Backbone as numpy.savetxt, mean C-alpha at the origin, in Angstrom:
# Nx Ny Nz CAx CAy CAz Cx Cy Cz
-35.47 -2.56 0.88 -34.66 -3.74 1.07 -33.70 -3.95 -0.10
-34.27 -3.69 -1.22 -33.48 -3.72 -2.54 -32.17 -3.03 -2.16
-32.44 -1.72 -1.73 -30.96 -0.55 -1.67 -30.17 -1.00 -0.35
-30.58 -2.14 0.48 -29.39 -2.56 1.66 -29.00 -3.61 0.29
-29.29 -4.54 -0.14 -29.06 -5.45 -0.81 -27.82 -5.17 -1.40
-28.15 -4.27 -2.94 -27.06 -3.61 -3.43 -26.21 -2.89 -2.50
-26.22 -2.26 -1.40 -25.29 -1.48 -0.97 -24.31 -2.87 -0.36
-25.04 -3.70 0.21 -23.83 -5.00 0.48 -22.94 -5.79 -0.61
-23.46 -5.90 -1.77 -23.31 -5.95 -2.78 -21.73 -5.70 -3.27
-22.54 -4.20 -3.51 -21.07 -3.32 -3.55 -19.86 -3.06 -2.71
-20.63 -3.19 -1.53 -19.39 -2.95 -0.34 -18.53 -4.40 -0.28
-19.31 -5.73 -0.56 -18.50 -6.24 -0.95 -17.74 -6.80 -2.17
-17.98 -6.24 -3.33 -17.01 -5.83 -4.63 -15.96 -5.05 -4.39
-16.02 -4.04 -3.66 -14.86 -2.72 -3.33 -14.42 -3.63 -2.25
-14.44 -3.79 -1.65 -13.99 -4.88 0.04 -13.28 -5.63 -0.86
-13.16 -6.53 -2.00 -13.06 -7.51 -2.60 -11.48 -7.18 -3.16
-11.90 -5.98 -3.73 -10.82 -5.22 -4.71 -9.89 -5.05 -3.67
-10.62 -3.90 -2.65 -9.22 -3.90 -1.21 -8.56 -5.02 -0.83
-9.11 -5.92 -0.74 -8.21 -6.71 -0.16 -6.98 -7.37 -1.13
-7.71 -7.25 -2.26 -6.76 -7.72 -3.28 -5.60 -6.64 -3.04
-5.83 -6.15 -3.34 -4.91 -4.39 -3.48 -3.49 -4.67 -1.78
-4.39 -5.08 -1.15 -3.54 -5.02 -0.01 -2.43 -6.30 0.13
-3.37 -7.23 -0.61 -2.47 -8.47 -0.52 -1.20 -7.98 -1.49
-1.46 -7.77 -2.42 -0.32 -6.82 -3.58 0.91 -5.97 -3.00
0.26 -5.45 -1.54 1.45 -4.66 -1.35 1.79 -5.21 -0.28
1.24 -6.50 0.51 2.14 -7.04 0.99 3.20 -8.03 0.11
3.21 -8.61 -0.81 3.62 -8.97 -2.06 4.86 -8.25 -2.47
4.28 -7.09 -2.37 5.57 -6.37 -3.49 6.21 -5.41 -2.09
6.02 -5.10 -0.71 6.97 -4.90 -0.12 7.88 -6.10 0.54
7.31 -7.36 0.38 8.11 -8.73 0.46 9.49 -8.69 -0.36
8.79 -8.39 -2.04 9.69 -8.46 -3.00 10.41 -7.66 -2.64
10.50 -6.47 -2.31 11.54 -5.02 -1.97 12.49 -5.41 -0.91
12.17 -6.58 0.21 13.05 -6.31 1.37 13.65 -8.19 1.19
15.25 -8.39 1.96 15.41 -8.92 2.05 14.91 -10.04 3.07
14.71 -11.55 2.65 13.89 -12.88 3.34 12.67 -12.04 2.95
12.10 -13.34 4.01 10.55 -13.35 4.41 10.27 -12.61 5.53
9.23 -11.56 4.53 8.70 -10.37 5.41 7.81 -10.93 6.82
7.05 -12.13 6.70 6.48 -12.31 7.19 6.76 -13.06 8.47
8.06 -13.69 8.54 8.96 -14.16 9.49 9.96 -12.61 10.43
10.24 -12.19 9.12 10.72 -10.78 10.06 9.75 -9.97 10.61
8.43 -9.80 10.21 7.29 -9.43 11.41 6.85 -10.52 12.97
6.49 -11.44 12.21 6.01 -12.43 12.93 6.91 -13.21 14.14
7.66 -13.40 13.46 8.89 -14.22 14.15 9.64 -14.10 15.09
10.73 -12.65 14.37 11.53 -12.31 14.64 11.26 -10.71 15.51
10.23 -10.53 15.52 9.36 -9.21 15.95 10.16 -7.89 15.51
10.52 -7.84 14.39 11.18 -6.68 13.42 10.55 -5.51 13.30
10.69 -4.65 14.27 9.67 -3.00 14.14 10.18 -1.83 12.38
11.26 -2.41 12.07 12.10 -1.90 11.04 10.75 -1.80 10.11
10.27 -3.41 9.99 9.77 -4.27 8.79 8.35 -3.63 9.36
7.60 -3.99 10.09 6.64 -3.81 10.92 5.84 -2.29 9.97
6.94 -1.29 10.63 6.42 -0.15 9.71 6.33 -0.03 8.27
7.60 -0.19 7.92 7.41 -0.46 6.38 6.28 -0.56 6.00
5.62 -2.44 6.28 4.75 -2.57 5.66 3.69 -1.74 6.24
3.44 -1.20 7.23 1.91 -0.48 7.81 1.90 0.42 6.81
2.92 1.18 6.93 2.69 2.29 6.16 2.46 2.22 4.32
2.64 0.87 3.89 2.71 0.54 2.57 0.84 0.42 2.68
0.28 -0.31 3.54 -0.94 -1.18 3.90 -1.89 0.02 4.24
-1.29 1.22 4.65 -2.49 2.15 5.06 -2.38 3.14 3.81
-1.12 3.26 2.94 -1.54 4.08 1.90 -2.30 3.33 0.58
-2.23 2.53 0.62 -3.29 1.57 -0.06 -4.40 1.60 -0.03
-4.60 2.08 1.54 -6.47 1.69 2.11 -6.54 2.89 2.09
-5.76 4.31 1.94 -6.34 5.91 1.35 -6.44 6.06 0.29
-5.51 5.36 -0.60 -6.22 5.68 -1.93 -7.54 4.49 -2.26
-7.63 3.41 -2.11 -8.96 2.58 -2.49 -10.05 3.57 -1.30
-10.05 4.15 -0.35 -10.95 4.96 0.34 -11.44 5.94 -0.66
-10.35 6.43 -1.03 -10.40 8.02 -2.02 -10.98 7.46 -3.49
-11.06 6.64 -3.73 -11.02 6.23 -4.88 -12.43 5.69 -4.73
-12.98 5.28 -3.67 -14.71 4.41 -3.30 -15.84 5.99 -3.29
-14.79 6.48 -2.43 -15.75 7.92 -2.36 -16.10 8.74 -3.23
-14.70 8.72 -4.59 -15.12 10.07 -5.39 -15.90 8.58 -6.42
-15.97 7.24 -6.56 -16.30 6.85 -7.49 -17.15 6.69 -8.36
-17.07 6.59 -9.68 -17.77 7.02 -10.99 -19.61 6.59 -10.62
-20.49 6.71 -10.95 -21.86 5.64 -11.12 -22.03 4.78 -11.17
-21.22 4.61 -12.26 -21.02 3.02 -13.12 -20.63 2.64 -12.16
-21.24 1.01 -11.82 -20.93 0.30 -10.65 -19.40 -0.02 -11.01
-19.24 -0.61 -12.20 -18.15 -1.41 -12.78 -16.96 -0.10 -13.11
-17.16 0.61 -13.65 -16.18 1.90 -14.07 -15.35 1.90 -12.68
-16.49 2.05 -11.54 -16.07 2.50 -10.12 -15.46 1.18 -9.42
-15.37 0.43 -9.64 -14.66 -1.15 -9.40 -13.15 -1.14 -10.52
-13.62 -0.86 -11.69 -11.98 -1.00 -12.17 -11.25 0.06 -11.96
-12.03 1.35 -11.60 -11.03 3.12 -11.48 -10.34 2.18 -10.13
-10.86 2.05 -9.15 -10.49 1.82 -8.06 -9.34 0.86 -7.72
-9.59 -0.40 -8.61 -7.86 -1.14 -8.62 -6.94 -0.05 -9.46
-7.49 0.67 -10.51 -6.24 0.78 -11.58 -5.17 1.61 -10.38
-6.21 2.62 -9.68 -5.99 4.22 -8.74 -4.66 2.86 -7.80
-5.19 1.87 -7.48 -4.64 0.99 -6.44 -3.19 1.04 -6.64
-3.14 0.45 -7.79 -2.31 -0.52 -8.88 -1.38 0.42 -8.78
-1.67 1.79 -9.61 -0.90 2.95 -9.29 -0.07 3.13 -8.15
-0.61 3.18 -7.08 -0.21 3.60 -5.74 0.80 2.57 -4.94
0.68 1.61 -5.53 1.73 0.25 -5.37 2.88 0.49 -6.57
2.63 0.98 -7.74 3.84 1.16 -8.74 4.72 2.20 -8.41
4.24 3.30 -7.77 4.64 4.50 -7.43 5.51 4.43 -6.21
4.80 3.44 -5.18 5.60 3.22 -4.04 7.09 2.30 -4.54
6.80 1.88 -5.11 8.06 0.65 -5.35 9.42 1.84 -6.15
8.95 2.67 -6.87 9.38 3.81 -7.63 9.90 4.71 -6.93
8.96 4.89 -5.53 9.74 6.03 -4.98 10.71 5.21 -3.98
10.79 4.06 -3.93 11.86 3.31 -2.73 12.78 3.10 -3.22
12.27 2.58 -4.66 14.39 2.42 -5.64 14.56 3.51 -6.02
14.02 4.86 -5.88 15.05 6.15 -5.90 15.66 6.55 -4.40
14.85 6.24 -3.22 15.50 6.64 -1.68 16.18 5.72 -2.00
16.46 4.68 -2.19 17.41 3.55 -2.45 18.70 4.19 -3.19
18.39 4.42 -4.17 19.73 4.72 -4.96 20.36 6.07 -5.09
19.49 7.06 -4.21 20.16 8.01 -3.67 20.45 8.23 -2.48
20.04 7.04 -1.39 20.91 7.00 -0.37 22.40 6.05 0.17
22.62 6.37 1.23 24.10 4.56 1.05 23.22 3.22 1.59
24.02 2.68 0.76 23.94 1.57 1.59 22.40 0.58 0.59
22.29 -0.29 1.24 20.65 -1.09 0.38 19.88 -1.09 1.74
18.76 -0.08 1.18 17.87 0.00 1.53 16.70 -0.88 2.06
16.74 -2.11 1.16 16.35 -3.25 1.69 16.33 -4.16 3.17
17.65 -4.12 2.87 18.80 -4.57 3.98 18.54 -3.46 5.47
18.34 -2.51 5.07 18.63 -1.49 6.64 17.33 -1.57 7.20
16.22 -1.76 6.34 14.88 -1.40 6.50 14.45 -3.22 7.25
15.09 -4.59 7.17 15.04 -5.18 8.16 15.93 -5.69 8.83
16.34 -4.16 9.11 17.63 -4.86 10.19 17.16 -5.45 11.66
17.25 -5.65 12.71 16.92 -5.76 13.78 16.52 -4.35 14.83
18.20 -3.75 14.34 18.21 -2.39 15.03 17.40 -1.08 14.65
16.56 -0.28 14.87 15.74 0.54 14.68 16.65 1.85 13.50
15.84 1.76 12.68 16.98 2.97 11.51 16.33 3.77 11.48
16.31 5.01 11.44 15.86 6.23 10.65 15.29 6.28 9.64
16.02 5.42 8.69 15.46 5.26 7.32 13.97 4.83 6.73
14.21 3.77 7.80 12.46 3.47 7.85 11.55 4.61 8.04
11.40 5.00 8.93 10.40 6.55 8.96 10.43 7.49 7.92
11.49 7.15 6.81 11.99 8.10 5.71 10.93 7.54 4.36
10.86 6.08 4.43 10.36 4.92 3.18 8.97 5.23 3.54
8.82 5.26 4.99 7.50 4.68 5.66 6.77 6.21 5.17
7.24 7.49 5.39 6.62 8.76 4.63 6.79 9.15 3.56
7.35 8.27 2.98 7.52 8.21 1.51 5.94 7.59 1.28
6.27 6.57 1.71 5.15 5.53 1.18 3.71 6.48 1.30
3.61 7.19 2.45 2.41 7.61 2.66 2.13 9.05 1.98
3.43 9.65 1.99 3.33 10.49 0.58 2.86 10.29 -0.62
3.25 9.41 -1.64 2.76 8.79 -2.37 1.56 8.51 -2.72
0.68 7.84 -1.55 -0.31 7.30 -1.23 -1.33 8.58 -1.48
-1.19 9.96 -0.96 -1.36 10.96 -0.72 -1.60 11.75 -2.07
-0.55 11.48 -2.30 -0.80 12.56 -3.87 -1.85 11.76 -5.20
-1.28 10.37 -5.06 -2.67 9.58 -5.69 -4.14 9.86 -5.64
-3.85 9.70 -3.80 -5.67 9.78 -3.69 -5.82 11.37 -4.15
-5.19 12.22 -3.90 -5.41 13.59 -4.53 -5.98 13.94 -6.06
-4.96 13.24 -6.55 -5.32 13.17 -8.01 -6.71 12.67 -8.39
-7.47 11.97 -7.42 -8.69 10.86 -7.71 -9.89 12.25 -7.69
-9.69 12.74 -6.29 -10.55 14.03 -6.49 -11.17 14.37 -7.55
């Protein structure tokens, strides 16, 4: 009974951290796009925006995955590796969007919630999950 105890425990410390982690990158792909992301999903039913953020929201939840699985013993080691790995994977994304940004035309921001369906998005959106990708790699 002890080892369900702790295993809930933990699952919800790491659960805890994820969600933090996720709220972050809804946060900081808010900050990246022009208005409120959450009106251009919700509202305005914006598939532009829609992806964006999925794809920001699921490379988040591969690296805190990658990051629960390979994690240290230490209950706590394996609770802070796991935001820092996070933290990372949100700095990196924002990094790799103001370079598609400033090596493509136009603001990136702007195209990514337009109404009309862009290309570009599927470009950010595998960016993002690229990213996401080579992180959790590194956790290995």
């Amino acid at each position: 009974m002890n080892d369900i105890l702790h295993g809930l425990g933990a699952a919800a410390a790491f659960g805890g951290v994820g969600v933090v982690l996720l709220l972050l990158g809804i946060l900081l792909v808010d900050a990246l796009t022009p208005g409120r992301l959450g009106h251009q999903i919700w509202v305005e039913r914006n598939r532009n925006a829609a992806l964006l953020l999925s794809s920001a929201l699921l490379g988040i939840g591969g690296i805190v995955f990658t990051a629960i699985l390979y994690t240290y013993e230490d209950f706590g080691k394996g609770l802070v590796s796991t935001g820092c790995f996070g933290v990372l994977g949100l700095v990196l994304m924002a990094v790799a969007f103001w370079l598609v940004d400033v090596l493509t035309p136009g603001k990136l921001g702007a195209i990514l919630v337009d109404p009309e369906p862009h290309p570009a998005v599927w470009v950010t959106a595998s960016c993002n999950l690229a990213v996401a990708a080579i992180v959790s790699a590194s956790i290995a």
